[in-house]
Coordinates of C-alpha atoms and ligand atoms in Angstrom, one line a residue:
M1 CA 116.5 81.5 110.0
I2 CA 115.5 83.7 107.1
L3 CA 115.8 87.4 107.9
I4 CA 113.0 88.9 105.9
D5 CA 114.7 92.0 104.5
G6 CA 111.9 94.5 104.0
K7 CA 114.3 97.1 102.7
K8 CA 115.5 94.9 99.9
I9 CA 112.0 93.5 99.0
A10 CA 110.6 97.1 99.0
A11 CA 113.5 98.3 96.8
E12 CA 112.6 95.4 94.3
L13 CA 108.9 96.3 94.5
R14 CA 109.7 100.0 93.8
E15 CA 111.8 99.0 90.8
E16 CA 108.9 96.9 89.4
L17 CA 106.6 99.9 90.0
R18 CA 109.0 102.3 88.4
Q19 CA 108.9 100.1 85.3
E20 CA 105.2 99.9 85.4
V21 CA 104.8 103.7 85.6
V22 CA 107.0 103.9 82.4
G23 CA 104.6 101.5 80.6
L24 CA 101.5 103.4 81.9
K25 CA 102.9 106.7 80.8
A26 CA 103.5 105.3 77.3
K27 CA 100.0 103.8 77.2
H28 CA 97.9 106.6 78.6
S29 CA 100.1 109.6 78.1
K30 CA 99.8 110.5 81.8
I31 CA 101.2 109.3 85.0
P32 CA 99.6 108.4 88.3
G33 CA 99.4 111.2 90.8
L34 CA 99.5 111.0 94.6
T35 CA 98.4 113.8 96.9
V36 CA 99.1 113.7 100.6
I37 CA 97.4 116.1 103.0
L38 CA 99.4 116.8 106.1
I39 CA 97.9 118.7 109.0
G40 CA 100.0 120.2 111.8
D41 CA 103.7 119.7 112.6
M42 CA 103.9 116.5 114.5
A43 CA 107.5 115.2 113.9
P44 CA 106.7 111.5 113.0
S45 CA 104.0 112.6 110.5
Q46 CA 106.4 115.0 108.9
I47 CA 109.0 112.3 108.6
Y48 CA 106.5 109.7 107.2
V49 CA 105.2 112.2 104.6
R50 CA 108.7 113.1 103.5
M51 CA 109.5 109.4 103.1
K52 CA 106.3 108.9 101.1
E53 CA 107.0 111.9 98.8
K54 CA 110.6 110.7 98.2
A55 CA 109.5 107.2 97.3
A56 CA 106.8 108.5 95.0
N57 CA 109.2 110.6 93.1
E58 CA 111.7 107.7 92.9
V59 CA 109.2 105.5 91.0
G60 CA 108.1 108.4 88.7
L61 CA 104.7 109.2 90.2
K62 CA 103.5 112.7 90.3
S63 CA 103.4 113.7 94.0
E64 CA 102.2 116.6 95.9
V65 CA 102.0 117.4 99.6
I66 CA 99.3 119.9 100.8
R67 CA 100.2 121.3 104.3
Y68 CA 97.7 122.8 106.7
P69 CA 98.4 124.3 110.1
E70 CA 97.1 122.4 113.2
A71 CA 94.2 124.8 113.6
V72 CA 92.8 124.4 110.1
E73 CA 89.0 124.1 110.0
E74 CA 87.6 120.7 109.2
K75 CA 85.5 122.2 106.3
T76 CA 88.7 123.5 104.6
V77 CA 90.1 120.0 104.6
L78 CA 86.9 118.4 103.4
D79 CA 86.5 121.0 100.6
K80 CA 90.1 120.3 99.5
I81 CA 89.4 116.5 99.4
N82 CA 86.2 117.1 97.3
E83 CA 88.3 119.2 94.9
L84 CA 90.9 116.5 94.6
N85 CA 88.2 113.8 94.1
K86 CA 87.2 115.7 91.0
D87 CA 90.7 116.2 89.7
E88 CA 91.5 113.6 87.0
N89 CA 95.2 114.1 87.4
I90 CA 95.0 112.8 91.0
S91 CA 94.9 109.0 91.3
G92 CA 95.3 108.7 95.0
I93 CA 94.6 110.9 98.1
L94 CA 96.1 110.2 101.5
V95 CA 95.4 112.2 104.6
Q96 CA 98.2 111.6 107.1
L97 CA 96.9 110.4 110.5
P98 CA 96.6 111.2 113.3
L99 CA 94.5 114.3 112.9
P100 CA 94.0 117.1 115.4
K101 CA 91.1 116.4 117.8
H102 CA 88.7 118.9 116.2
I103 CA 88.8 117.1 112.9
D104 CA 86.5 114.0 112.5
K105 CA 88.8 111.3 111.2
Q106 CA 85.9 109.1 109.9
K107 CA 84.3 112.1 108.1
V108 CA 87.7 112.7 106.4
I109 CA 88.1 109.0 105.4
E110 CA 84.6 108.8 104.1
T111 CA 85.0 112.0 102.0
I112 CA 87.8 110.5 99.9
L113 CA 86.4 108.7 96.9
P114 CA 86.8 105.0 97.4
G115 CA 88.6 104.8 94.0
K116 CA 91.2 107.3 95.2
D117 CA 91.5 105.9 98.8
V118 CA 95.1 104.7 98.7
D119 CA 95.1 103.9 102.4
G120 CA 92.2 101.4 102.0
F121 CA 90.3 102.9 105.0
H122 CA 87.1 103.9 103.3
P123 CA 84.2 101.6 104.5
M124 CA 83.6 100.7 100.8
N125 CA 87.1 99.4 100.5
V126 CA 86.9 97.7 103.9
G127 CA 83.7 96.0 102.8
N128 CA 85.1 95.0 99.4
L129 CA 88.2 93.5 101.0
S130 CA 86.1 91.4 103.4
S131 CA 83.8 90.3 100.6
G132 CA 86.7 89.3 98.5
Y133 CA 86.2 91.9 95.8
E134 CA 88.7 94.3 94.2
S135 CA 89.7 97.0 96.7
S136 CA 92.5 99.2 98.0
V137 CA 94.1 97.3 100.8
P138 CA 95.7 99.1 103.8
C139 CA 99.4 99.5 103.0
T140 CA 101.0 97.9 106.1
P141 CA 99.1 94.6 106.0
L142 CA 99.5 94.5 102.2
G143 CA 103.3 94.8 102.7
C144 CA 103.2 92.1 105.4
Y145 CA 101.2 89.9 103.0
L146 CA 103.7 90.3 100.2
M147 CA 106.6 89.4 102.5
I148 CA 104.8 86.3 103.8
K149 CA 104.1 85.2 100.2
K150 CA 107.8 85.5 99.4
I151 CA 108.6 83.0 102.1
E152 CA 105.7 80.7 101.6
P153 CA 103.8 81.0 98.3
N154 CA 101.2 78.4 99.2
L155 CA 99.5 79.5 102.4
S156 CA 96.5 77.2 102.1
G157 CA 95.6 75.5 105.4
K158 CA 98.2 77.3 107.4
K159 CA 97.2 78.6 110.9
A160 CA 97.7 82.3 111.1
V161 CA 97.5 84.4 114.3
M162 CA 97.1 88.1 114.3
I163 CA 98.0 89.9 117.5
G164 CA 96.0 93.1 117.5
R165 CA 92.6 93.8 115.9
S166 CA 93.0 97.3 114.6
N167 CA 91.4 98.5 111.4
L168 CA 94.8 99.5 110.3
N169 CA 96.5 96.2 110.8
G170 CA 95.0 93.1 112.4
K171 CA 91.6 93.1 110.7
P172 CA 92.7 93.7 107.1
M173 CA 95.7 91.3 107.6
A174 CA 93.3 88.6 108.7
Q175 CA 91.2 89.2 105.5
L176 CA 94.2 88.9 103.3
L177 CA 95.2 85.6 104.9
L178 CA 91.7 84.2 104.9
K179 CA 91.6 84.8 101.2
E180 CA 94.7 82.6 101.0
N181 CA 92.8 79.8 102.8
C182 CA 94.6 80.2 106.1
T183 CA 92.8 79.4 109.3
V184 CA 92.9 82.8 111.0
T185 CA 92.7 83.8 114.6
I186 CA 92.5 87.4 115.6
T187 CA 93.7 88.0 119.2
H188 CA 93.6 91.2 121.2
S189 CA 94.0 92.7 124.6
K190 CA 91.1 90.6 126.1
T191 CA 92.4 87.3 124.7
K192 CA 92.7 84.8 127.5
D193 CA 95.9 82.9 126.7
L194 CA 97.8 84.7 124.0
K195 CA 100.9 82.5 124.3
A196 CA 98.8 79.3 123.7
E197 CA 97.2 81.0 120.6
C198 CA 100.6 81.9 119.2
L199 CA 102.0 78.4 119.8
E200 CA 99.4 77.1 117.4
A201 CA 100.5 79.4 114.6
D202 CA 102.4 78.8 111.4
I203 CA 102.3 82.5 110.8
I204 CA 102.2 85.2 113.5
V205 CA 101.6 88.9 112.7
A206 CA 102.2 91.1 115.7
A207 CA 100.7 94.6 115.6
V208 CA 100.3 95.6 119.2
G209 CA 102.6 98.3 120.3
I210 CA 104.1 96.5 123.3
P211 CA 107.9 96.2 123.1
E212 CA 109.1 92.6 122.7
L213 CA 105.8 91.0 123.8
V214 CA 106.3 87.9 121.7
K215 CA 108.9 85.6 123.2
A216 CA 110.7 82.6 121.9
D217 CA 108.6 80.2 123.9
W218 CA 105.4 81.6 122.2
V219 CA 106.6 80.6 118.8
K220 CA 106.3 77.2 117.2
K221 CA 109.5 76.0 115.5
D222 CA 109.6 77.1 111.9
A223 CA 106.8 79.7 112.2
I224 CA 106.9 82.8 110.0
V225 CA 106.9 85.9 112.3
I226 CA 106.0 89.4 111.0
D227 CA 106.7 92.2 113.4
V228 CA 104.6 95.3 112.7
G229 CA 105.4 97.1 116.0
I230 CA 107.4 100.3 116.3
N231 CA 108.2 101.0 119.9
K232 CA 110.5 103.7 121.2
T233 CA 112.5 102.4 124.2
E234 CA 115.6 103.3 126.1
N235 CA 117.5 100.9 123.8
G236 CA 116.1 102.5 120.6
I237 CA 113.3 101.4 118.4
V238 CA 112.2 97.8 119.0
G239 CA 109.3 95.8 117.6
D240 CA 106.6 93.7 119.3
V241 CA 108.7 90.6 119.0
A242 CA 111.8 89.7 121.1
F243 CA 114.0 89.6 118.0
D244 CA 117.1 87.9 119.3
E245 CA 115.4 85.0 121.0
V246 CA 112.6 84.5 118.5
S247 CA 115.2 84.4 115.6
K248 CA 116.4 81.1 117.2
V249 CA 113.1 79.3 116.7
A250 CA 111.3 81.0 113.8
R251 CA 111.7 80.0 110.2
A252 CA 111.6 83.6 109.1
L253 CA 111.3 86.9 110.9
T254 CA 111.2 90.6 110.0
P255 CA 113.6 93.0 111.7
V256 CA 112.6 96.3 113.3
P257 CA 113.5 98.6 111.7
G258 CA 114.0 97.4 108.1
G259 CA 111.1 95.0 107.9
V260 CA 107.5 96.1 107.6
G261 CA 108.2 99.9 107.5
P262 CA 109.8 100.1 104.0
M263 CA 107.1 97.8 102.6
T264 CA 104.4 100.0 103.9
I265 CA 105.7 102.9 101.9
A266 CA 106.3 100.8 98.8
C267 CA 102.7 99.5 99.0
L268 CA 101.3 103.1 99.1
L269 CA 102.9 103.6 95.7
K270 CA 101.5 100.2 94.6
N271 CA 98.0 101.3 95.7
T272 CA 98.3 104.6 93.9
I273 CA 99.2 102.8 90.7
E274 CA 96.3 100.3 91.2
C275 CA 93.9 103.2 91.7
F276 CA 95.2 104.8 88.5
K277 CA 94.8 101.6 86.5
R278 CA 91.2 101.0 87.8
S279 CA 90.3 104.6 86.8
Q280 CA 91.5 104.0 83.3
K281 CA 89.4 101.0 82.7
Ligands
NAD301 P1 96.3 99.9 117.9 O1 96.7 100.6 119.2 O2 95.3 100.5 117.0 O3 96.0 98.4 118.1 C1 96.7 97.6 119.0 C2 96.0 96.3 119.1 O4 96.7 95.5 120.0 C3 94.6 96.4 119.7 O5 93.7 95.7 118.8 C4 94.6 95.8 121.1 O6 93.5 95.0 121.4 C5 95.8 94.8 120.9 N1 96.5 94.6 122.2 C6 96.8 95.5 123.1 N2 97.4 94.9 124.2 C7 97.4 93.6 123.9 C8 97.9 92.5 124.6 N3 98.5 92.6 125.8 N4 97.8 91.3 124.0 C9 97.2 91.2 122.8 N5 96.7 92.2 122.1 C10 96.9 93.4 122.6 O7 97.7 99.8 117.1 P2 98.1 99.7 115.5 O8 97.8 101.0 114.9 O9 97.5 98.5 114.9 O10 99.6 99.6 115.6 C11 100.3 98.5 116.3 C12 101.8 98.7 116.3 O11 102.2 98.7 114.9 C13 102.3 100.1 116.8 O12 103.5 99.8 117.5 C14 102.5 100.9 115.6 O13 103.4 101.9 115.8 C15 102.9 99.9 114.6 N6 102.7 100.3 113.2 C16 103.7 100.1 112.3 C17 103.5 100.3 111.0 C18 104.6 100.1 110.0 O14 104.6 100.6 108.9 N7 105.7 99.3 110.4 C19 102.3 100.8 110.5 C20 101.3 101.0 111.4 C21 101.5 100.7 112.8

């Protein structure tokens, strides 16, 4: 079984990006800039933002975090986004989710210029992705896609099953694999026989949020299994896939932690650089 080492693949990607930033700086006399807006003091968001900032600095991007207290008015945030939209030194804007209840998430997402939407959540980017046009692609599925391609460069005709249909994971993941000519099934909480669907799959991407949902007898021999789940349990952090048993049947599997997580952050940097390049065209 191939253990898909997300940490290592992400480090390689960051090194490629670092070199690319050097080239862009020489060519355009400026470097891509990422601005992250962080509202409130939720511990996981603080950690994610710190990791994103550190990774951005490591590849030589300009990065900035704008922090607001939990009670900040929605208008203050939207005004700031509009200001950043106009700032030519900012290539990418990310508003760390989740947001406090009084702030309309969709309004925030739609205020970010699609060309600076490094999360790929703006409806324009969602539409472009599903139409097969150039777009920002949500970081987590993009990271999963790059790992799958490392294992199997030719995905044409493969059967892929997404577990979970979120806008963040399942849906964009399905679009990426459809573009690769996979036959894609998106399953969700109302799917009748999830095990039977999974048993058909050459590729399984689990993004559910249920600890160790996917068992060994759900997985076809030699399937590629990508575990997006991050679940806190008594035994620590586990994924949506029962790692020990599935590792005995799968061809390749991502660990949790150390699989999808590091790739998500590296892909945020990739998206920032892509936004910069498109803005220079
Ligand atoms: P979500 O809650 O938005 O979506 C979960 C999906 O799972 C839904 O579409 C739901 O229909 C489906 N589902 C629920 N129960 C099911 C069942 N019994 N059978 C089949 N499908 C079922 O979650 P999300 O935001 O997509 O995140 C999913 C998981 O991925 C979470 O554990 C989250 O923490 C993790 N995550 C990890 C990363 C990363 O970088 N590694 C990034 C984002 C999310």
